[in-house]
């Protein structure tokens, strides 16, 4: 199965992606389109920064009082006749699901997109128990046919082009389908319609869970989520424990932020709020409704000043679309369920027992800050990546060569005399390698850099060695600091003094 | 008024001409730069890699170097943003250095920020008759907020034809140790960035951070493309000195 290969390293996975021209073109094309759409949608809304601040405040407040809002939500779901289950980890979530399957003697499940169910690997568990499971959202359906995992939080098949989709669907249809969106979508629709009617269980995720009413809110563009949550007799919803918001008023803000940040849509095409199972006066809806609330490492972030804010994430995918690393390598490089900058944080943070394996995912960033800038709730992902790296160092899960290099750096950089000597030594030692002021050798550690670039040579004279001469020269002539500039500078210094 | 130069390790070791250009430009306005020799590196390579103890010792040299300066200026938005964004975190448990760190934050500026925001200068009277494009480095723009300053300065350079860089705000792929740790990804990123630079058909690529410029310039050289890569301070100095 591609996309989930826990034995490979980040570097190896990246190499696979970088050699896949189809993937790179497809990911680049779509993320660029989404970025442009987002820009026009946020410009059109106006005051985007204020909206972000509001979104952030709502999320900060909710997560700070998560215990309160979560119990309020649960109470209201139960009042409405729904069942709530808490799963501490993925194993518990699978066990709970399987118990429901047994009780309902379920043979088939229709699903609409849910990242938490991916986190739990529920499809795998269902199939092992001979229960048929069908993804009903187009993107998820594509990767299910391909036997892959999602490579984007909201566009799971972002890495596939039309021809690849046509090939997958043709194999399923037993006839050649052309790479035309309409035909392909039509095929999927007719195929999936049968499945809806037969299914014993409908499974969905949850975009927001509203505490004051016990409603689960689903955003979707295809409307399948609505079918999944109304047609089958039993419904199971997976949600991360942090998916809560206090009220419908807060939903209004989120409904403005999420689609705009995600795809540049003003509103999502379908937004359904589901309140408990079908009541006698309802025309449709499931007879039985279960909500499985997953912890899986989330509660450990509560109270951690460095990481609590990661729970504010509303899974819009904007940070993926903005990330220059993601654009080149796509989602599977990150190795686990979540990808892009949010994945680079969540993967090590939610897999605390497996840090040796997942800690390195935090290295998949240049710390350029584009993710933070893109995030509708302003999560400082670029800082969190550094915190994870620091913990990697503290826990000793870094390469020996790097540790040694940093030791050397510490000795040299904490003493300016040594620093100067090293520069002087370096400019002599480099001589055999320098040609035309450049170093192009790929010997040893130079290989990483010089495979793509030429390295500059150290200057014949460092700045510090050239300074006294320059200083002397400049002191020969004296220029007068213009009075207006002098005044500006003095004012700034004075103001600083007052602020202290 | 004591204005001190924080040269940054890359400019010190590889691109001393950038610091020289800054000193000469400011000298023209009657500002005599000081260069305290105890400075080494801001500590960012270690900090970003997670080696905070190492970063702290390096940062200490910077704090000590500029204790009695009124203004500290550096030819790098990235190194200045390291000071602004992370020095308080580094010294949170050391009250004396925390206080000194706060003082340093209040008085440190990236070079163009200092010219435009502090001195109020945008027109240096430079003449540079070339086609120029500009790469806005991520840390300078996103973390430090240096956005308009370089454009304001470039606008006033006589004879300069400015061509915007497509996807300018996308990272060049340098990322310090990232370029070595995940060299294939970094290579793919800088390849794309260099292609965008070439699309502009500019003769000169200018920027505010030698790390990014070393990366993009190194790629352009590797690809055999004769585009001049310079720090904006160098461009301005050349534009001023060729006149007189
Ligand atoms: S971290 Fe921010 S931008 Fe990324 S998915 Fe979450 S909410 Fe969206």
Short mmCIF file of N, CA and C in Angstrom, two decimals, chain A residues 470 473-474, chain B residues 17-18 20-28 111 124 126-128 230-244:
data_model
loop_
_atom_site.label_atom_id
_atom_site.label_comp_id
_atom_site.label_asym_id
_atom_site.label_seq_id
_atom_site.Cartn_x
_atom_site.Cartn_y
_atom_site.Cartn_z
N UNK A 470 39.02 49.50 6.89
CA UNK A 470 37.88 50.26 6.38
C UNK A 470 37.52 51.38 7.35
N UNK A 473 39.89 54.17 7.03
CA UNK A 473 39.65 54.91 5.79
C UNK A 473 38.45 55.85 5.94
N UNK A 474 37.37 55.33 6.49
CA UNK A 474 36.16 56.15 6.61
C UNK A 474 36.38 57.31 7.58
N UNK B 17 31.64 42.18 1.56
CA UNK B 17 31.33 43.37 0.76
C UNK B 17 29.96 43.96 1.14
N UNK B 18 29.07 43.11 1.69
CA UNK B 18 27.75 43.63 2.09
C UNK B 18 27.89 44.57 3.27
N UNK B 20 30.60 46.10 4.10
CA UNK B 20 31.37 47.26 3.65
C UNK B 20 30.46 48.28 2.96
N UNK B 21 29.55 47.78 2.14
CA UNK B 21 28.61 48.68 1.46
C UNK B 21 27.75 49.42 2.47
N UNK B 22 27.29 48.72 3.50
CA UNK B 22 26.47 49.36 4.52
C UNK B 22 27.25 50.48 5.22
N UNK B 23 28.48 50.15 5.59
CA UNK B 23 29.29 51.14 6.32
C UNK B 23 29.54 52.38 5.46
N UNK B 24 29.82 52.16 4.18
CA UNK B 24 30.12 53.29 3.30
C UNK B 24 28.87 54.13 3.03
N UNK B 25 27.74 53.44 2.84
CA UNK B 25 26.49 54.19 2.60
C UNK B 25 26.15 55.07 3.79
N UNK B 26 26.25 54.49 4.97
CA UNK B 26 25.86 55.24 6.16
C UNK B 26 26.86 56.35 6.48
N UNK B 27 28.11 56.09 6.16
CA UNK B 27 29.14 57.10 6.36
C UNK B 27 28.79 58.38 5.61
N UNK B 28 28.24 58.19 4.45
CA UNK B 28 27.82 59.31 3.62
C UNK B 28 26.83 60.22 4.36
N UNK B 111 18.56 46.16 7.86
CA UNK B 111 19.16 47.33 7.21
C UNK B 111 18.16 48.28 6.54
N UNK B 124 18.38 57.57 -2.05
CA UNK B 124 19.80 57.76 -1.75
C UNK B 124 20.52 58.40 -2.92
N UNK B 126 20.74 57.07 -5.88
CA UNK B 126 21.48 56.05 -6.62
C UNK B 126 21.02 55.96 -8.06
N UNK B 127 21.93 55.53 -8.89
CA UNK B 127 21.66 55.35 -10.31
C UNK B 127 22.11 53.94 -10.66
N UNK B 128 21.21 53.13 -11.18
CA UNK B 128 21.57 51.74 -11.45
C UNK B 128 20.78 51.29 -12.69
N UNK B 230 22.87 40.18 -5.71
CA UNK B 230 23.43 41.09 -4.72
C UNK B 230 22.46 41.48 -3.62
N UNK B 231 23.05 41.85 -2.51
CA UNK B 231 22.26 42.41 -1.41
C UNK B 231 21.87 43.83 -1.81
N UNK B 232 20.71 44.28 -1.35
CA UNK B 232 20.25 45.61 -1.72
C UNK B 232 21.24 46.70 -1.28
N UNK B 233 21.93 46.48 -0.17
CA UNK B 233 22.93 47.46 0.28
C UNK B 233 24.03 47.62 -0.77
N UNK B 234 24.43 46.50 -1.35
CA UNK B 234 25.47 46.54 -2.39
C UNK B 234 24.98 47.30 -3.60
N UNK B 235 23.74 47.00 -3.99
CA UNK B 235 23.18 47.67 -5.17
C UNK B 235 23.12 49.17 -4.95
N UNK B 236 22.65 49.56 -3.78
CA UNK B 236 22.53 50.99 -3.50
C UNK B 236 23.90 51.65 -3.47
N UNK B 237 24.86 50.97 -2.85
CA UNK B 237 26.19 51.57 -2.76
C UNK B 237 26.80 51.73 -4.15
N UNK B 238 26.65 50.68 -4.95
CA UNK B 238 27.18 50.76 -6.31
C UNK B 238 26.50 51.89 -7.07
N UNK B 239 25.19 52.02 -6.88
CA UNK B 239 24.43 53.06 -7.55
C UNK B 239 24.82 54.45 -7.12
N UNK B 240 25.27 54.58 -5.90
CA UNK B 240 25.68 55.89 -5.39
C UNK B 240 27.11 56.19 -5.81
N UNK B 241 28.00 55.20 -5.69
CA UNK B 241 29.42 55.48 -5.89
C UNK B 241 29.77 55.67 -7.36
N UNK B 242 29.05 54.99 -8.25
CA UNK B 242 29.37 55.15 -9.67
C UNK B 242 29.07 56.56 -10.15
N UNK B 243 28.21 57.25 -9.39
CA UNK B 243 27.81 58.59 -9.76
C UNK B 243 28.91 59.60 -9.50
N UNK B 244 29.51 59.43 -8.27
CA UNK B 244 30.42 60.47 -7.84
C UNK B 244 31.81 60.29 -8.44
#
